mmCIF file of C-alpha atoms in Angstrom:
data_model
loop_
_atom_site.group_PDB
_atom_site.id
_atom_site.type_symbol
_atom_site.label_atom_id
_atom_site.label_comp_id
_atom_site.label_asym_id
_atom_site.label_seq_id
_atom_site.Cartn_x
_atom_site.Cartn_y
_atom_site.Cartn_z
ATOM 1 C CA UNK A 1 35.585 32.608 -23.963
ATOM 2 C CA UNK A 2 35.257 30.551 -27.364
ATOM 3 C CA UNK A 3 36.184 27.377 -25.470
ATOM 4 C CA UNK A 4 33.913 28.236 -22.558
ATOM 5 C CA UNK A 5 31.100 28.715 -24.943
ATOM 6 C CA UNK A 6 31.987 25.152 -26.443
ATOM 7 C CA UNK A 7 32.018 23.461 -23.215
ATOM 8 C CA UNK A 8 28.429 25.140 -21.995
ATOM 9 C CA UNK A 9 27.286 23.756 -25.536
ATOM 10 C CA UNK A 10 28.614 20.443 -24.515
ATOM 11 C CA UNK A 11 27.168 20.268 -21.267
ATOM 12 C CA UNK A 12 23.711 21.323 -22.597
ATOM 13 C CA UNK A 13 23.481 18.695 -24.886
ATOM 14 C CA UNK A 14 24.470 16.268 -22.618
ATOM 15 C CA UNK A 15 22.104 17.472 -19.999
ATOM 16 C CA UNK A 16 19.557 17.177 -22.888
ATOM 17 C CA UNK A 17 20.265 14.050 -23.662
ATOM 18 C CA UNK A 18 19.662 12.936 -20.076
ATOM 19 C CA UNK A 19 16.738 14.403 -19.521
ATOM 20 C CA UNK A 20 15.170 12.808 -22.609
ATOM 21 C CA UNK A 21 16.235 9.155 -21.501
ATOM 22 C CA UNK A 22 13.601 7.686 -19.617
ATOM 23 C CA UNK A 23 14.683 6.683 -15.643
ATOM 24 C CA UNK A 24 13.922 3.192 -15.523
ATOM 25 C CA UNK A 25 12.509 2.364 -12.029
ATOM 26 C CA UNK A 26 11.404 -0.395 -9.963
ATOM 27 C CA UNK A 27 8.364 -1.645 -8.495
ATOM 28 C CA UNK A 28 7.790 -2.629 -4.932
ATOM 29 C CA UNK A 29 9.245 -6.249 -4.685
ATOM 30 C CA UNK A 30 11.117 -6.436 -1.387
ATOM 31 C CA UNK A 31 8.176 -5.264 1.175
ATOM 32 C CA UNK A 32 4.587 -5.984 2.186
ATOM 33 C CA UNK A 33 3.067 -3.129 0.023
ATOM 34 C CA UNK A 34 -0.105 -3.743 2.537
ATOM 35 C CA UNK A 35 1.943 -2.864 5.981
ATOM 36 C CA UNK A 36 0.155 -0.259 8.028
ATOM 37 C CA UNK A 37 -1.967 0.811 5.103
ATOM 38 C CA UNK A 38 -5.555 0.790 5.235
ATOM 39 C CA UNK A 39 -7.688 -1.227 2.358
ATOM 40 C CA UNK A 40 -9.070 1.416 0.036
ATOM 41 C CA UNK A 41 -12.859 1.077 -0.343
ATOM 42 C CA UNK A 42 -13.618 0.664 -4.055
ATOM 43 C CA UNK A 43 -16.517 3.517 -4.945
ATOM 44 C CA UNK A 44 -17.582 1.330 -7.364
ATOM 45 C CA UNK A 45 -18.325 -1.729 -5.152
ATOM 46 C CA UNK A 46 -19.487 1.031 -2.600
ATOM 47 C CA UNK A 47 -22.443 2.337 -4.867
ATOM 48 C CA UNK A 48 -23.379 -1.315 -5.840
ATOM 49 C CA UNK A 49 -23.717 -2.668 -2.206
ATOM 50 C CA UNK A 50 -25.276 0.406 -0.684
ATOM 51 C CA UNK A 51 -28.172 -0.279 -3.360
ATOM 52 C CA UNK A 52 -28.429 -3.570 -2.566
ATOM 53 C CA UNK A 53 -28.387 -2.602 1.281
ATOM 54 C CA UNK A 54 -31.353 -0.459 -0.027
ATOM 55 C CA UNK A 55 -33.184 -3.363 -1.743
ATOM 56 C CA UNK A 56 -32.987 -5.592 1.453
ATOM 57 C CA UNK A 57 -34.216 -2.839 3.668
ATOM 58 C CA UNK A 58 -37.299 -2.485 1.617
ATOM 59 C CA UNK A 59 -37.921 -6.256 1.900
ATOM 60 C CA UNK A 60 -37.693 -6.168 5.597
ATOM 61 C CA UNK A 61 -34.417 -7.613 5.845
ATOM 62 C CA UNK A 62 -33.082 -5.285 8.348
ATOM 63 C CA UNK A 63 -30.142 -7.586 9.992
ATOM 64 C CA UNK A 64 -28.868 -7.986 6.051
ATOM 65 C CA UNK A 65 -29.237 -4.585 5.047
ATOM 66 C CA UNK A 66 -26.883 -3.708 8.165
ATOM 67 C CA UNK A 67 -24.171 -6.501 7.389
ATOM 68 C CA UNK A 68 -24.645 -5.241 3.715
ATOM 69 C CA UNK A 69 -23.907 -1.534 4.663
ATOM 70 C CA UNK A 70 -20.887 -2.685 6.172
ATOM 71 C CA UNK A 71 -19.269 -4.130 3.331
ATOM 72 C CA UNK A 72 -20.057 -1.026 1.641
ATOM 73 C CA UNK A 73 -18.304 1.560 3.538
ATOM 74 C CA UNK A 74 -15.781 -0.679 5.436
ATOM 75 C CA UNK A 75 -14.650 -3.368 3.447
ATOM 76 C CA UNK A 76 -11.849 -2.682 0.842
ATOM 77 C CA UNK A 77 -12.083 -4.619 -2.646
ATOM 78 C CA UNK A 78 -10.475 -4.452 -5.786
ATOM 79 C CA UNK A 79 -11.297 -2.137 -8.592
ATOM 80 C CA UNK A 80 -11.439 -4.033 -12.093
ATOM 81 C CA UNK A 81 -9.724 -2.553 -15.173
ATOM 82 C CA UNK A 82 -11.599 -4.671 -17.309
ATOM 83 C CA UNK A 83 -11.493 -2.710 -20.773
ATOM 84 C CA UNK A 84 -10.220 0.420 -22.302
ATOM 85 C CA UNK A 85 -13.371 2.576 -21.576
ATOM 86 C CA UNK A 86 -12.345 2.284 -17.809
ATOM 87 C CA UNK A 87 -8.924 3.617 -17.944
ATOM 88 C CA UNK A 88 -9.733 7.324 -17.319
ATOM 89 C CA UNK A 89 -11.348 6.140 -13.864
ATOM 90 C CA UNK A 90 -7.920 5.183 -12.374
ATOM 91 C CA UNK A 91 -7.119 8.737 -11.744
ATOM 92 C CA UNK A 92 -10.553 9.462 -10.317
ATOM 93 C CA UNK A 93 -10.205 6.533 -7.940
ATOM 94 C CA UNK A 94 -6.643 7.587 -7.072
ATOM 95 C CA UNK A 95 -7.579 10.968 -6.097
ATOM 96 C CA UNK A 96 -10.728 9.768 -3.955
ATOM 97 C CA UNK A 97 -7.738 7.876 -1.852
ATOM 98 C CA UNK A 98 -5.575 10.998 -2.096
ATOM 99 C CA UNK A 99 -8.460 13.394 -0.272
ATOM 100 C CA UNK A 100 -9.445 10.336 1.700
ATOM 101 C CA UNK A 101 -5.613 10.300 3.375
ATOM 102 C CA UNK A 102 -5.582 13.899 3.820
ATOM 103 C CA UNK A 103 -8.719 13.830 5.640
ATOM 104 C CA UNK A 104 -8.413 11.004 8.000
ATOM 105 C CA UNK A 105 -4.453 11.225 8.109
ATOM 106 C CA UNK A 106 -4.538 7.118 7.145
ATOM 107 C CA UNK A 107 -2.559 6.088 4.176
ATOM 108 C CA UNK A 108 -4.397 3.960 1.758
ATOM 109 C CA UNK A 109 -3.641 1.020 -0.439
ATOM 110 C CA UNK A 110 -5.461 0.801 -3.827
ATOM 111 C CA UNK A 111 -6.114 -2.396 -5.196
ATOM 112 C CA UNK A 112 -6.709 -2.599 -9.047
ATOM 113 C CA UNK A 113 -7.200 -6.013 -11.115
ATOM 114 C CA UNK A 114 -5.881 -5.052 -14.787
ATOM 115 C CA UNK A 115 -8.060 -7.568 -16.777
ATOM 116 C CA UNK A 116 -8.228 -6.898 -20.420
ATOM 117 C CA UNK A 117 -5.673 -9.367 -21.917
ATOM 118 C CA UNK A 118 -6.428 -10.302 -25.485
ATOM 119 C CA UNK A 119 -8.318 -13.563 -26.124
ATOM 120 C CA UNK A 120 -9.011 -13.470 -22.400
ATOM 121 C CA UNK A 121 -10.605 -16.551 -20.848
ATOM 122 C CA UNK A 122 -9.815 -18.474 -23.896
ATOM 123 C CA UNK A 123 -10.823 -21.783 -22.302
ATOM 124 C CA UNK A 124 -14.295 -20.652 -21.383
ATOM 125 C CA UNK A 125 -17.022 -18.300 -22.752
ATOM 126 C CA UNK A 126 -18.289 -16.511 -19.374
ATOM 127 C CA UNK A 127 -15.760 -13.465 -19.216
ATOM 128 C CA UNK A 128 -14.244 -13.178 -22.819
ATOM 129 C CA UNK A 129 -13.063 -9.678 -23.499
ATOM 130 C CA UNK A 130 -12.892 -6.538 -26.031
ATOM 131 C CA UNK A 131 -9.275 -7.352 -27.453
ATOM 132 C CA UNK A 132 -8.413 -10.202 -29.892
ATOM 133 C CA UNK A 133 -4.961 -10.994 -31.477
ATOM 134 C CA UNK A 134 -6.611 -11.439 -34.825
ATOM 135 C CA UNK A 135 -7.323 -7.594 -34.774
ATOM 136 C CA UNK A 136 -4.531 -5.802 -33.275
ATOM 137 C CA UNK A 137 -5.087 -6.579 -30.106
ATOM 138 C CA UNK A 138 -1.280 -6.372 -28.911
ATOM 139 C CA UNK A 139 -0.921 -3.005 -29.849
ATOM 140 C CA UNK A 140 -3.854 -1.748 -28.184
ATOM 141 C CA UNK A 141 -3.543 -4.133 -24.872
ATOM 142 C CA UNK A 142 -0.015 -2.232 -25.076
ATOM 143 C CA UNK A 143 -1.863 1.239 -25.284
ATOM 144 C CA UNK A 144 -4.117 -0.148 -22.987
ATOM 145 C CA UNK A 145 -1.068 -0.568 -19.907
ATOM 146 C CA UNK A 146 0.263 2.874 -21.089
ATOM 147 C CA UNK A 147 -3.045 4.603 -19.940
ATOM 148 C CA UNK A 148 -2.653 2.898 -16.771
ATOM 149 C CA UNK A 149 0.402 4.024 -16.303
ATOM 150 C CA UNK A 150 -0.294 7.518 -17.256
ATOM 151 C CA UNK A 151 -3.278 7.530 -14.865
ATOM 152 C CA UNK A 152 -1.260 6.386 -11.627
ATOM 153 C CA UNK A 153 1.790 8.870 -12.483
ATOM 154 C CA UNK A 154 -0.466 11.313 -11.340
ATOM 155 C CA UNK A 155 -0.809 10.392 -8.121
ATOM 156 C CA UNK A 156 2.830 8.678 -7.045
ATOM 157 C CA UNK A 157 2.022 8.947 -3.424
ATOM 158 C CA UNK A 158 -0.490 6.777 -3.747
ATOM 159 C CA UNK A 159 0.244 2.873 -2.972
ATOM 160 C CA UNK A 160 -1.373 0.685 -5.514
ATOM 161 C CA UNK A 161 -1.181 -3.354 -5.864
ATOM 162 C CA UNK A 162 -1.718 -4.315 -9.355
ATOM 163 C CA UNK A 163 -3.495 -7.660 -9.877
ATOM 164 C CA UNK A 164 -2.336 -8.752 -13.148
ATOM 165 C CA UNK A 165 -4.571 -10.475 -15.396
ATOM 166 C CA UNK A 166 -6.294 -13.367 -13.235
ATOM 167 C CA UNK A 167 -6.415 -16.891 -14.944
ATOM 168 C CA UNK A 168 -3.963 -15.995 -17.574
ATOM 169 C CA UNK A 169 -0.980 -18.243 -16.492
ATOM 170 C CA UNK A 170 -3.537 -20.765 -15.345
ATOM 171 C CA UNK A 171 -4.569 -21.270 -19.179
ATOM 172 C CA UNK A 172 -1.196 -20.900 -20.368
ATOM 173 C CA UNK A 173 -0.021 -23.958 -18.524
ATOM 174 C CA UNK A 174 -3.127 -26.199 -18.894
ATOM 175 C CA UNK A 175 -5.400 -25.299 -21.760
ATOM 176 C CA UNK A 176 -3.107 -25.280 -24.679
ATOM 177 C CA UNK A 177 -5.080 -28.096 -26.085
ATOM 178 C CA UNK A 178 -7.883 -25.517 -26.700
ATOM 179 C CA UNK A 179 -7.185 -23.661 -29.843
ATOM 180 C CA UNK A 180 -8.087 -20.183 -29.033
ATOM 181 C CA UNK A 181 -5.458 -20.585 -26.064
ATOM 182 C CA UNK A 182 -2.859 -22.248 -28.081
ATOM 183 C CA UNK A 183 -3.378 -19.475 -30.793
ATOM 184 C CA UNK A 184 -3.009 -16.531 -28.433
ATOM 185 C CA UNK A 185 -0.086 -18.140 -25.885
ATOM 186 C CA UNK A 186 2.915 -16.557 -27.400
ATOM 187 C CA UNK A 187 1.050 -12.855 -27.652
ATOM 188 C CA UNK A 188 -0.027 -13.490 -24.180
ATOM 189 C CA UNK A 189 3.059 -14.285 -22.905
ATOM 190 C CA UNK A 190 4.456 -11.181 -24.737
ATOM 191 C CA UNK A 191 1.720 -8.706 -23.145
ATOM 192 C CA UNK A 192 1.974 -9.882 -19.497
ATOM 193 C CA UNK A 193 5.779 -9.480 -19.902
ATOM 194 C CA UNK A 194 5.249 -6.189 -21.444
ATOM 195 C CA UNK A 195 2.573 -4.943 -18.572
ATOM 196 C CA UNK A 196 5.267 -6.032 -15.791
ATOM 197 C CA UNK A 197 8.126 -4.258 -17.711
ATOM 198 C CA UNK A 198 5.731 -0.807 -17.995
ATOM 199 C CA UNK A 199 4.343 -1.034 -14.414
ATOM 200 C CA UNK A 200 7.485 -0.271 -12.679
ATOM 201 C CA UNK A 201 6.551 2.390 -10.625
ATOM 202 C CA UNK A 202 7.822 2.825 -7.368
ATOM 203 C CA UNK A 203 4.380 3.297 -6.008
ATOM 204 C CA UNK A 204 3.420 -0.162 -7.289
ATOM 205 C CA UNK A 205 3.662 -3.634 -5.996
ATOM 206 C CA UNK A 206 2.492 -6.013 -8.991
ATOM 207 C CA UNK A 207 1.262 -9.845 -8.327
ATOM 208 C CA UNK A 208 0.959 -11.902 -11.587
ATOM 209 C CA UNK A 209 -2.002 -14.384 -11.728
ATOM 210 C CA UNK A 210 -1.289 -17.664 -9.770
ATOM 211 C CA UNK A 211 -4.508 -19.328 -10.679
ATOM 212 C CA UNK A 212 -5.723 -21.442 -7.951
ATOM 213 C CA UNK A 213 -4.804 -24.860 -5.887
ATOM 214 C CA UNK A 214 -7.231 -26.737 -7.876
ATOM 215 C CA UNK A 215 -5.714 -25.265 -10.949
ATOM 216 C CA UNK A 216 -2.125 -25.525 -10.698
ATOM 217 C CA UNK A 217 -1.336 -26.992 -7.464
ATOM 218 C CA UNK A 218 -1.147 -30.384 -8.583
ATOM 219 C CA UNK A 219 1.868 -31.939 -9.504
ATOM 220 C CA UNK A 220 1.474 -32.038 -13.247
ATOM 221 C CA UNK A 221 0.850 -28.579 -12.822
ATOM 222 C CA UNK A 222 2.773 -26.781 -10.468
ATOM 223 C CA UNK A 223 6.374 -27.065 -11.779
ATOM 224 C CA UNK A 224 5.378 -25.782 -15.351
ATOM 225 C CA UNK A 225 3.879 -22.842 -13.631
ATOM 226 C CA UNK A 226 7.290 -21.714 -12.213
ATOM 227 C CA UNK A 227 8.690 -22.327 -15.160
ATOM 228 C CA UNK A 228 6.113 -20.236 -17.129
ATOM 229 C CA UNK A 229 6.518 -17.420 -14.312
ATOM 230 C CA UNK A 230 10.175 -17.285 -15.224
ATOM 231 C CA UNK A 231 10.078 -17.339 -18.551
ATOM 232 C CA UNK A 232 7.659 -14.314 -18.772
ATOM 233 C CA UNK A 233 10.155 -12.416 -16.162
ATOM 234 C CA UNK A 234 12.839 -13.060 -18.491
ATOM 235 C CA UNK A 235 10.832 -11.482 -21.411
ATOM 236 C CA UNK A 236 10.181 -8.677 -19.091
ATOM 237 C CA UNK A 237 13.521 -7.903 -17.981
ATOM 238 C CA UNK A 238 14.615 -7.961 -21.779
ATOM 239 C CA UNK A 239 12.166 -4.899 -22.156
ATOM 240 C CA UNK A 240 13.123 -2.860 -18.956
ATOM 241 C CA UNK A 241 16.340 -4.754 -16.809
ATOM 242 C CA UNK A 242 14.501 -3.530 -13.445
ATOM 243 C CA UNK A 243 11.432 -5.413 -14.258
ATOM 244 C CA UNK A 244 10.178 -7.234 -11.064
ATOM 245 C CA UNK A 245 7.160 -8.590 -9.431
ATOM 246 C CA UNK A 246 5.996 -8.783 -5.851
ATOM 247 C CA UNK A 247 4.602 -12.547 -6.004
ATOM 248 C CA UNK A 248 1.509 -14.098 -7.273
ATOM 249 C CA UNK A 249 -2.453 -13.202 -6.697
ATOM 250 C CA UNK A 250 -4.181 -16.638 -5.728
ATOM 251 C CA UNK A 251 -7.811 -17.885 -5.586
ATOM 252 C CA UNK A 252 -9.100 -14.925 -7.400
ATOM 253 C CA UNK A 253 -12.650 -15.216 -8.036
ATOM 254 C CA UNK A 254 -12.703 -18.867 -6.707
ATOM 255 C CA UNK A 255 -13.524 -20.114 -3.338
ATOM 256 C CA UNK A 256 -10.599 -21.909 -1.621
ATOM 257 C CA UNK A 257 -9.803 -22.177 1.888
ATOM 258 C CA UNK A 258 -6.612 -20.600 3.417
ATOM 259 C CA UNK A 259 -5.292 -23.517 5.856
ATOM 260 C CA UNK A 260 -8.732 -24.871 6.912
ATOM 261 C CA UNK A 261 -10.024 -26.821 4.010
ATOM 262 C CA UNK A 262 -9.101 -30.937 4.149
ATOM 263 C CA UNK A 263 -10.072 -31.635 0.795
ATOM 264 C CA UNK A 264 -7.033 -32.371 -1.351
ATOM 265 C CA UNK A 265 -6.223 -29.194 -4.128
ATOM 266 C CA UNK A 266 -8.467 -26.909 -2.312
ATOM 267 C CA UNK A 267 -6.447 -25.231 0.252
ATOM 268 C CA UNK A 268 -4.503 -22.358 -1.235
ATOM 269 C CA UNK A 269 -2.126 -22.115 1.891
ATOM 270 C CA UNK A 270 -0.916 -25.854 0.882
ATOM 271 C CA UNK A 271 -0.456 -24.534 -2.815
ATOM 272 C CA UNK A 272 1.389 -21.456 -2.094
ATOM 273 C CA UNK A 273 4.014 -23.396 0.297
ATOM 274 C CA UNK A 274 4.399 -25.785 -2.386
ATOM 275 C CA UNK A 275 5.118 -23.298 -5.286
ATOM 276 C CA UNK A 276 7.135 -20.902 -3.339
ATOM 277 C CA UNK A 277 10.501 -23.050 -3.279
ATOM 278 C CA UNK A 278 9.956 -23.501 -6.927
ATOM 279 C CA UNK A 279 9.991 -20.071 -7.488
ATOM 280 C CA UNK A 280 12.818 -19.308 -5.120
ATOM 281 C CA UNK A 281 14.900 -22.013 -7.122
ATOM 282 C CA UNK A 282 14.475 -19.318 -10.445
ATOM 283 C CA UNK A 283 15.664 -16.897 -8.365
ATOM 284 C CA UNK A 284 12.351 -15.360 -7.876
ATOM 285 C CA UNK A 285 11.304 -14.028 -4.191
ATOM 286 C CA UNK A 286 7.690 -14.420 -4.429
ATOM 287 C CA UNK A 287 5.113 -13.677 -1.943
ATOM 288 C CA UNK A 288 1.104 -13.905 -2.182
ATOM 289 C CA UNK A 289 -2.345 -12.325 -1.985
ATOM 290 C CA UNK A 290 -5.003 -14.875 -1.480
ATOM 291 C CA UNK A 291 -8.577 -14.133 -2.314
ATOM 292 C CA UNK A 292 -11.062 -15.170 0.219
ATOM 293 C CA UNK A 293 -14.003 -12.893 -0.709
ATOM 294 C CA UNK A 294 -16.373 -15.910 -1.040
ATOM 295 C CA UNK A 295 -14.428 -18.385 0.362
ATOM 296 C CA UNK A 296 -16.771 -18.461 3.807
ATOM 297 C CA UNK A 297 -18.196 -22.126 3.525
ATOM 298 C CA UNK A 298 -15.235 -24.383 3.481
ATOM 299 C CA UNK A 299 -17.952 -27.326 4.390
ATOM 300 C CA UNK A 300 -19.286 -28.304 0.966
ATOM 301 C CA UNK A 301 -17.938 -30.602 -1.445
ATOM 302 C CA UNK A 302 -15.812 -29.115 -4.304
ATOM 303 C CA UNK A 303 -15.590 -30.216 -7.699
ATOM 304 C CA UNK A 304 -12.961 -28.718 -10.345
ATOM 305 C CA UNK A 305 -16.450 -27.053 -12.482
ATOM 306 C CA UNK A 306 -17.839 -25.260 -9.489
ATOM 307 C CA UNK A 307 -16.573 -21.884 -10.354
ATOM 308 C CA UNK A 308 -19.558 -20.336 -11.320
ATOM 309 C CA UNK A 309 -21.989 -18.269 -9.227
ATOM 310 C CA UNK A 310 -21.202 -21.134 -6.423
ATOM 311 C CA UNK A 311 -24.618 -21.659 -4.591
ATOM 312 C CA UNK A 312 -22.720 -22.366 -1.275
ATOM 313 C CA UNK A 313 -20.257 -19.923 -1.143
ATOM 314 C CA UNK A 314 -20.199 -17.437 1.475
ATOM 315 C CA UNK A 315 -18.070 -14.086 2.461
ATOM 316 C CA UNK A 316 -14.967 -15.359 3.951
ATOM 317 C CA UNK A 317 -12.298 -13.685 6.206
ATOM 318 C CA UNK A 318 -11.968 -9.557 5.826
ATOM 319 C CA UNK A 319 -9.382 -8.356 4.224
ATOM 320 C CA UNK A 320 -6.202 -7.979 6.570
ATOM 321 C CA UNK A 321 -2.596 -8.686 6.988
ATOM 322 C CA UNK A 322 -3.096 -10.672 9.790
ATOM 323 C CA UNK A 323 -2.091 -14.205 7.614
ATOM 324 C CA UNK A 324 -1.407 -17.824 8.405
ATOM 325 C CA UNK A 325 2.236 -17.434 6.950
ATOM 326 C CA UNK A 326 4.618 -14.978 6.224
ATOM 327 C CA UNK A 327 4.476 -16.160 2.540
ATOM 328 C CA UNK A 328 1.195 -14.521 2.376
ATOM 329 C CA UNK A 329 1.089 -10.429 2.417
ATOM 330 C CA UNK A 330 -2.743 -10.142 2.601
ATOM 331 C CA UNK A 331 -5.822 -11.805 2.554
ATOM 332 C CA UNK A 332 -7.887 -9.568 -0.053
ATOM 333 C CA UNK A 333 -11.258 -9.708 -1.778
ATOM 334 C CA UNK A 334 -10.305 -9.642 -5.084
ATOM 335 C CA UNK A 335 -13.738 -10.723 -6.852
ATOM 336 C CA UNK A 336 -16.464 -8.000 -5.487
ATOM 337 C CA UNK A 337 -19.130 -10.636 -4.077
ATOM 338 C CA UNK A 338 -22.620 -10.071 -5.619
ATOM 339 C CA UNK A 339 -21.177 -9.531 -9.696
ATOM 340 C CA UNK A 340 -22.249 -12.324 -11.315
ATOM 341 C CA UNK A 341 -19.234 -14.727 -12.790
ATOM 342 C CA UNK A 342 -21.469 -15.464 -15.873
ATOM 343 C CA UNK A 343 -24.776 -15.619 -17.297
ATOM 344 C CA UNK A 344 -26.978 -18.943 -16.735
ATOM 345 C CA UNK A 345 -29.049 -18.144 -20.128
ATOM 346 C CA UNK A 346 -28.306 -20.774 -22.589
ATOM 347 C CA UNK A 347 -28.938 -18.525 -25.471
ATOM 348 C CA UNK A 348 -26.640 -15.912 -24.236
ATOM 349 C CA UNK A 349 -23.591 -15.359 -26.480
ATOM 350 C CA UNK A 350 -21.243 -15.660 -23.432
ATOM 351 C CA UNK A 351 -22.587 -18.818 -22.025
ATOM 352 C CA UNK A 352 -20.819 -21.069 -20.469
ATOM 353 C CA UNK A 353 -21.727 -24.626 -19.131
ATOM 354 C CA UNK A 354 -20.369 -24.293 -15.909
ATOM 355 C CA UNK A 355 -22.746 -21.327 -15.059
ATOM 356 C CA UNK A 356 -25.889 -23.501 -15.563
ATOM 357 C CA UNK A 357 -24.348 -26.238 -13.485
ATOM 358 C CA UNK A 358 -26.227 -28.345 -10.692
ATOM 359 C CA UNK A 359 -23.832 -26.087 -8.598
ATOM 360 C CA UNK A 360 -24.473 -22.628 -9.470
ATOM 361 C CA UNK A 361 -27.229 -20.076 -8.436
ATOM 362 C CA UNK A 362 -29.637 -19.270 -10.933
ATOM 363 C CA UNK A 363 -30.943 -17.672 -12.812
ATOM 364 C CA UNK A 364 -27.844 -15.285 -13.242
ATOM 365 C CA UNK A 365 -27.089 -12.243 -15.379
ATOM 366 C CA UNK A 366 -24.163 -11.760 -17.296
ATOM 367 C CA UNK A 367 -20.543 -11.662 -15.975
ATOM 368 C CA UNK A 368 -19.626 -8.492 -13.973
ATOM 369 C CA UNK A 369 -23.088 -7.510 -13.696
ATOM 370 C CA UNK A 370 -25.105 -7.020 -10.336
ATOM 371 C CA UNK A 371 -26.810 -10.407 -9.188
ATOM 372 C CA UNK A 372 -28.468 -9.620 -5.810
ATOM 373 C CA UNK A 373 -29.807 -13.086 -4.734
ATOM 374 C CA UNK A 374 -26.244 -14.252 -5.212
ATOM 375 C CA UNK A 375 -24.919 -11.149 -2.832
ATOM 376 C CA UNK A 376 -27.702 -11.989 -0.267
ATOM 377 C CA UNK A 377 -26.315 -15.607 -0.339
ATOM 378 C CA UNK A 378 -22.771 -14.648 0.557
ATOM 379 C CA UNK A 379 -24.138 -12.481 3.591
ATOM 380 C CA UNK A 380 -26.284 -15.216 4.750
ATOM 381 C CA UNK A 381 -23.292 -17.682 4.524
ATOM 382 C CA UNK A 382 -20.708 -15.712 5.709
ATOM 383 C CA UNK A 383 -18.099 -17.004 8.121
ATOM 384 C CA UNK A 384 -16.993 -15.317 9.866
ATOM 385 C CA UNK A 385 -20.211 -13.350 9.968
ATOM 386 C CA UNK A 386 -20.241 -9.614 8.477
ATOM 387 C CA UNK A 387 -20.608 -7.334 11.717
ATOM 388 C CA UNK A 388 -23.573 -4.741 11.673
ATOM 389 C CA UNK A 389 -23.565 -1.308 11.532
ATOM 390 C CA UNK A 390 -25.309 -0.303 14.517
#
C-alpha cells in the first residue's frame, strides 16, 4: 500500500507538471484559410459607411447612397487594432461573428490588422503610433500582443486572419538611412518575431507585411525582403519552435493592380510571382493576400509618393478567393476605403508632405478618421462598379 501511495504521488506530480506546461500549437499555414468561408463584415466600417450613405441620401445622391449601403452590409473588410485601447473590442467582433454563424449557418473569417509596432511608420509621419522603444515600447507591445491572443482564445472556433504590421518589412528593408527607423530596427525584428511566435493558434492564419510592388518589388529590394522574412521567422522559431506564417499581405492601403497594370513596379501579381521563389528557397512556403480595396483605377500614371489619399483611386475588386494565381489566397479590402491616410494640414503634428501633394485629395483629416469626400470619390471611380442595394 505504501508503494501504491508513492506511485500515486509520482503520477500526480507528473500530471501537475504536464498541465502547467503550455502546449505549443501552430497557426494555419498549409491551407487557404479563406476557402469556403464568408468574409466577415466589419461592424466598425459598417457603422461608418451607413452614416456616409445617409449623408449621400440627404444630398439627393440616391445612386451612390444605394451603392454605399451595399459596401456597408455586404463587403468584408479588415478590422484594425491600432492601439491598446482597441484590444478588448476583438472579443466583441468575434462574438458577433459567432452569433452570425449560428443565425445563418455560414462560417465566417474575421480579418484583423495588427498595427501597433513601436515606432511604426518610422519613415513618415501620418500614422505614427502610441508606442516607442525609448519609452518601454517593447514590453508594452508584448503585452498588447498577449492581449490579442487572450481575446482570440475566447472564440477558438472562429477563423481569424491576421495581417501583421503593415509597412514594417518595407521600412526595415529600405529606410534604415532614416534615423528613427535605424534606431528601431532590431527592436522591431524582435517584436515581429514575438508576435508571430505568440499568435500560433489553430484557428489563426498570419500574413506578415509584404509592402507592395512599387516599394519592394525592385531587383535591389526583393532579395533582401526574402532574407528579412527568413531572419524574423528564425527568431520566432527560437521563441516557439512551431512558429509559422501562411504568407504575406501586400498592397495594404495602396493602389496597385493585380495582373492588370502594365506600368513597371505597380502590379502585385508580378511582384508575388517574383518573391515567392526567393522565399521558397529559404524553406518558406508563402502564399499571399492582396489588398484591392482602392485599386479600381489602373489608368492613371503612378509614382512612388502618391500613397496619401490618392485623388484618382476607386474601389476595386470585391473580396474573393477567385484570384488570378493559386499563390494568392484571396483578394481583400484591408484598408477601409473612406478612412483618411493622413491630414493635409501642414500645421498638424502628424502632417506628412505626401498628403499635401498634387496627387492627394484635399483638404483631408487625420489618418484613420472619416473622409466623406474621399469615400464618395472611391464609389464614383469604382471598377467594377459597386452593386446597388435594391
